[in-house]
PDB file of C-alpha atoms in Angstrom:
ATOM      1  CA  MET A  18      -0.031  -0.013   0.016  1.00 94.00           C
ATOM      2  CA  LYS A  19       2.306   2.899  -1.218  1.00 98.00           C
ATOM      3  CA  ASN A  20      -0.726   5.853  -1.663  1.00 99.00           C
ATOM      4  CA  ILE A  21      -3.264   7.081   0.936  1.00 99.00           C
ATOM      5  CA  LEU A  22      -5.765   9.046   0.551  1.00 99.00           C
ATOM      6  CA  VAL A  23      -7.525  10.497   3.537  1.00 98.00           C
ATOM      7  CA  ALA A  24     -10.909  13.165   3.023  1.00 96.00           C
ATOM      8  CA  ILE A  25     -10.646  15.693   6.388  1.00 94.00           C
ATOM      9  CA  ASP A  26     -12.849  18.105   7.562  1.00 92.00           C
ATOM     10  CA  GLY A  27     -11.855  19.275  10.699  1.00 90.00           C
ATOM     11  CA  SER A  28     -14.387  16.800  12.380  1.00 89.00           C
ATOM     12  CA  ARG A  29     -13.333  14.555  15.336  1.00 90.00           C
ATOM     13  CA  PHE A  30     -14.227  11.814  12.920  1.00 92.00           C
ATOM     14  CA  SER A  31     -11.118  13.261  10.177  1.00 92.00           C
ATOM     15  CA  ASP A  32      -8.657  13.160  13.296  1.00 94.00           C
ATOM     16  CA  MET A  33      -9.310   9.331  13.805  1.00 95.00           C
ATOM     17  CA  ALA A  34      -9.038   8.768   9.926  1.00 96.00           C
ATOM     18  CA  MET A  35      -5.818  10.661   9.800  1.00 97.00           C
ATOM     19  CA  ASP A  36      -4.748   8.369  13.277  1.00 97.00           C
ATOM     20  CA  LYS A  37      -5.795   5.351  11.400  1.00 98.00           C
ATOM     21  CA  ALA A  38      -3.773   6.586   8.209  1.00 98.00           C
ATOM     22  CA  LYS A  39      -0.754   7.527   9.997  1.00 98.00           C
ATOM     23  CA  GLU A  40      -0.703   4.351  11.510  1.00 98.00           C
ATOM     24  CA  LEU A  41      -1.342   2.285   8.204  1.00 98.00           C
ATOM     25  CA  ALA A  42       1.092   4.375   6.563  1.00 98.00           C
ATOM     26  CA  ASP A  43       4.024   3.992   9.349  1.00 98.00           C
ATOM     27  CA  ILE A  44       3.472  -0.107   8.804  1.00 98.00           C
ATOM     28  CA  TYR A  45       3.932   0.071   4.932  1.00 98.00           C
ATOM     29  CA  GLY A  46       5.958   2.980   4.443  1.00 98.00           C
ATOM     30  CA  SER A  47       2.667   4.721   2.296  1.00 98.00           C
ATOM     31  CA  THR A  48       2.692   8.489   1.211  1.00 98.00           C
ATOM     32  CA  VAL A  49      -0.680  10.007   2.715  1.00 99.00           C
ATOM     33  CA  THR A  50      -2.335  12.886   1.138  1.00 99.00           C
ATOM     34  CA  ILE A  51      -4.905  14.695   2.611  1.00 98.00           C
ATOM     35  CA  LEU A  52      -7.647  16.106   0.744  1.00 97.00           C
ATOM     36  CA  TYR A  53      -9.665  19.145   2.085  1.00 95.00           C
ATOM     37  CA  VAL A  54     -12.626  20.504  -0.056  1.00 93.00           C
ATOM     38  CA  ASP A  55     -13.591  24.067   0.584  1.00 88.00           C
ATOM     39  CA  ASP A  56     -17.025  23.711  -0.723  1.00 82.00           C
ATOM     40  CA  SER A  57     -17.849  27.420   0.616  1.00 73.00           C
ATOM     41  CA  ARG A  58     -18.127  28.827  -2.480  1.00 68.00           C
ATOM     42  CA  GLN A  59     -21.847  27.231  -2.954  1.00 64.00           C
ATOM     43  CA  HIS A  60     -23.078  28.679   0.467  1.00 58.00           C
ATOM     44  CA  ILE A  61     -21.401  32.823  -1.437  1.00 56.00           C
ATOM     45  CA  LEU A  62     -23.757  33.586  -4.607  1.00 54.00           C
ATOM     46  CA  ASN A  63     -22.679  37.221  -4.924  1.00 50.00           C
ATOM     47  CA  ARG A  64     -18.982  37.930  -4.122  1.00 53.00           C
ATOM     48  CA  THR A  65     -19.531  41.814  -4.710  1.00 57.00           C
ATOM     49  CA  SER A  66     -21.124  42.247  -1.109  1.00 61.00           C
ATOM     50  CA  GLU A  67     -19.250  43.314   2.251  1.00 61.00           C
ATOM     51  CA  ILE A  68     -20.939  40.087   3.845  1.00 59.00           C
ATOM     52  CA  ASP A  69     -19.982  37.829   1.514  1.00 65.00           C
ATOM     53  CA  GLU A  70     -16.845  38.951   1.040  1.00 70.00           C
ATOM     54  CA  GLN A  71     -16.428  38.728   5.061  1.00 72.00           C
ATOM     55  CA  TYR A  72     -18.225  35.006   4.882  1.00 72.00           C
ATOM     56  CA  ALA A  73     -14.994  33.910   2.321  1.00 73.00           C
ATOM     57  CA  GLU A  74     -12.352  35.228   4.655  1.00 79.00           C
ATOM     58  CA  MET A  75     -13.584  33.379   7.421  1.00 81.00           C
ATOM     59  CA  PHE A  76     -14.667  30.131   5.119  1.00 80.00           C
ATOM     60  CA  ASP A  77     -10.590  30.836   3.936  1.00 83.00           C
ATOM     61  CA  MET A  78      -9.612  30.799   7.729  1.00 89.00           C
ATOM     62  CA  LEU A  79     -11.137  27.695   8.565  1.00 87.00           C
ATOM     63  CA  SER A  80      -9.943  25.516   5.395  1.00 88.00           C
ATOM     64  CA  ARG A  81      -6.205  27.083   6.350  1.00 93.00           C
ATOM     65  CA  ASP A  82      -6.777  25.718  10.397  1.00 94.00           C
ATOM     66  CA  ILE A  83      -8.027  22.684   9.136  1.00 94.00           C
ATOM     67  CA  LEU A  84      -5.308  21.274   6.952  1.00 95.00           C
ATOM     68  CA  GLU A  85      -2.871  23.386   9.781  1.00 96.00           C
ATOM     69  CA  SER A  86      -4.481  21.378  11.939  1.00 95.00           C
ATOM     70  CA  GLY A  87      -3.709  18.170   9.757  1.00 96.00           C
ATOM     71  CA  LYS A  88      -0.085  19.008   8.667  1.00 97.00           C
ATOM     72  CA  GLN A  89       0.643  19.189  12.828  1.00 97.00           C
ATOM     73  CA  ARG A  90      -1.311  15.750  13.139  1.00 97.00           C
ATOM     74  CA  LEU A  91       0.444  14.033  10.713  1.00 98.00           C
ATOM     75  CA  ALA A  92       4.552  15.579  11.144  1.00 95.00           C
ATOM     76  CA  GLY A  93       5.919  12.807  11.769  1.00 96.00           C
ATOM     77  CA  LEU A  94       5.595  11.722   8.003  1.00 98.00           C
ATOM     78  CA  GLY A  95       7.798  14.211   6.874  1.00 97.00           C
ATOM     79  CA  ASP A  96       7.733  14.447   2.872  1.00 97.00           C
ATOM     80  CA  ARG A  97       5.743  11.095   2.792  1.00 98.00           C
ATOM     81  CA  LEU A  98       2.826  13.394   3.279  1.00 98.00           C
ATOM     82  CA  ILE A  99       0.666  15.849   0.509  1.00 98.00           C
ATOM     83  CA  VAL A 100      -1.478  18.820   1.721  1.00 97.00           C
ATOM     84  CA  LYS A 101      -4.302  19.462  -0.911  1.00 97.00           C
ATOM     85  CA  LYS A 102      -7.301  21.229  -0.908  1.00 96.00           C
ATOM     86  CA  LEU A 103      -9.798  21.420  -3.618  1.00 95.00           C
ATOM     87  CA  GLU A 104     -12.849  23.527  -4.036  1.00 91.00           C
ATOM     88  CA  GLY A 105     -16.546  22.177  -5.511  1.00 90.00           C
ATOM     89  CA  ASN A 106     -19.122  19.983  -4.162  1.00 90.00           C
ATOM     90  CA  VAL A 107     -17.580  17.707  -1.376  1.00 91.00           C
ATOM     91  CA  ALA A 108     -18.477  14.342  -2.024  1.00 92.00           C
ATOM     92  CA  ASN A 109     -18.104  14.758  -6.003  1.00 95.00           C
ATOM     93  CA  THR A 110     -14.204  16.075  -5.759  1.00 96.00           C
ATOM     94  CA  ILE A 111     -13.315  13.827  -3.368  1.00 97.00           C
ATOM     95  CA  ILE A 112     -14.744  10.825  -5.763  1.00 98.00           C
ATOM     96  CA  ASP A 113     -12.959  12.746  -8.938  1.00 98.00           C
ATOM     97  CA  TYR A 114      -9.724  13.286  -7.309  1.00 99.00           C
ATOM     98  CA  ALA A 115      -9.243  10.157  -5.314  1.00 98.00           C
ATOM     99  CA  ASN A 116     -10.608   7.844  -8.840  1.00 98.00           C
ATOM    100  CA  GLU A 117      -8.249  10.352 -11.023  1.00 98.00           C
ATOM    101  CA  ASN A 118      -5.702   9.762  -9.363  1.00 98.00           C
ATOM    102  CA  ASP A 119      -3.281   6.201  -7.956  1.00 96.00           C
ATOM    103  CA  PHE A 120      -4.351   6.252  -4.385  1.00 98.00           C
ATOM    104  CA  ASP A 121      -4.606   2.360  -2.603  1.00 98.00           C
ATOM    105  CA  LEU A 122      -6.988   3.297  -0.382  1.00 98.00           C
ATOM    106  CA  VAL A 123      -9.268   6.392   0.615  1.00 98.00           C
ATOM    107  CA  ILE A 124      -9.781   6.839   4.423  1.00 98.00           C
ATOM    108  CA  ILE A 125     -12.473   8.689   5.909  1.00 95.00           C
ATOM    109  CA  GLY A 126     -15.097   8.964   8.825  1.00 91.00           C
ATOM    110  CA  PRO A 127     -18.714   9.390   9.134  1.00 87.00           C
ATOM    111  CA  ARG A 128     -20.538  12.811   9.255  1.00 71.00           C
ATOM    112  CA  GLY A 129     -23.166  11.911  11.587  1.00 44.00           C
ATOM    113  CA  LYS A 130     -23.369  13.944  14.565  1.00 44.00           C
ATOM    114  CA  GLY A 131     -26.649  14.307  16.346  1.00 42.00           C
ATOM    115  CA  LYS A 132     -28.365  10.982  18.429  1.00 45.00           C
ATOM    116  CA  VAL A 133     -30.179   9.902  15.259  1.00 46.00           C
ATOM    117  CA  GLU A 134     -27.277  10.570  12.967  1.00 47.00           C
ATOM    118  CA  ARG A 135     -24.987   8.669  15.425  1.00 47.00           C
ATOM    119  CA  PHE A 136     -26.193   5.543  13.391  1.00 47.00           C
ATOM    120  CA  LEU A 137     -25.878   6.832   9.697  1.00 51.00           C
ATOM    121  CA  LEU A 138     -23.488   6.991   8.222  1.00 60.00           C
ATOM    122  CA  GLY A 139     -23.356  10.833   6.196  1.00 75.00           C
ATOM    123  CA  SER A 140     -24.479  11.393   2.899  1.00 86.00           C
ATOM    124  CA  VAL A 141     -20.544  12.189   2.060  1.00 90.00           C
ATOM    125  CA  THR A 142     -19.654   9.264   3.406  1.00 91.00           C
ATOM    126  CA  ILE A 143     -22.336   7.303   1.307  1.00 91.00           C
ATOM    127  CA  LYS A 144     -21.708   8.127  -1.865  1.00 93.00           C
ATOM    128  CA  VAL A 145     -17.557   7.836  -1.864  1.00 94.00           C
ATOM    129  CA  THR A 146     -18.122   4.578  -0.826  1.00 94.00           C
ATOM    130  CA  ALA A 147     -20.439   3.990  -3.372  1.00 95.00           C
ATOM    131  CA  TYR A 148     -18.887   5.616  -6.580  1.00 97.00           C
ATOM    132  CA  VAL A 149     -15.061   5.665  -5.399  1.00 98.00           C
ATOM    133  CA  ASN A 150     -13.184   2.712  -7.636  1.00 97.00           C
ATOM    134  CA  LYS A 151     -10.710   2.099  -4.437  1.00 97.00           C
ATOM    135  CA  PRO A 152     -11.268   0.468  -0.955  1.00 98.00           C
ATOM    136  CA  VAL A 153     -12.528   3.001   0.962  1.00 98.00           C
ATOM    137  CA  LEU A 154     -11.807   2.583   4.828  1.00 98.00           C
ATOM    138  CA  ILE A 155     -14.590   4.179   7.274  1.00 96.00           C
ATOM    139  CA  VAL A 156     -12.923   4.911  10.369  1.00 94.00           C
ATOM    140  CA  ARG A 157     -14.709   5.596  13.387  1.00 86.00           C
TER     141      ARG A 157
END
């Protein structure tokens, strides 16, 4: 197993997914790519207003913080860590990136956080497992 993709979103589940990726990378000498998909542009329709600019800045800061946290969490991998940020629909972007690149495994966490959702997989996770043509590991 040479290349592992981990989709992250800043949740505790993505932290658990990164921990599992680190564990596997240490065993197999794998390269780990952490991928954060920024979908904020879908929520900001008119970027010309001052409020929209403030939202855009807030989302940019959030994505930088999430990626920086991921880099720190996996710093022990050294040059075997790749950090990637893409924009678009979260599920579709993860699927396209995973399928278009040479990954041996995709690791993702479940997205549900509420009492009922705790027993269900999130829509992103369901879509990724259905459409990625590589093995997918869901970490809980």
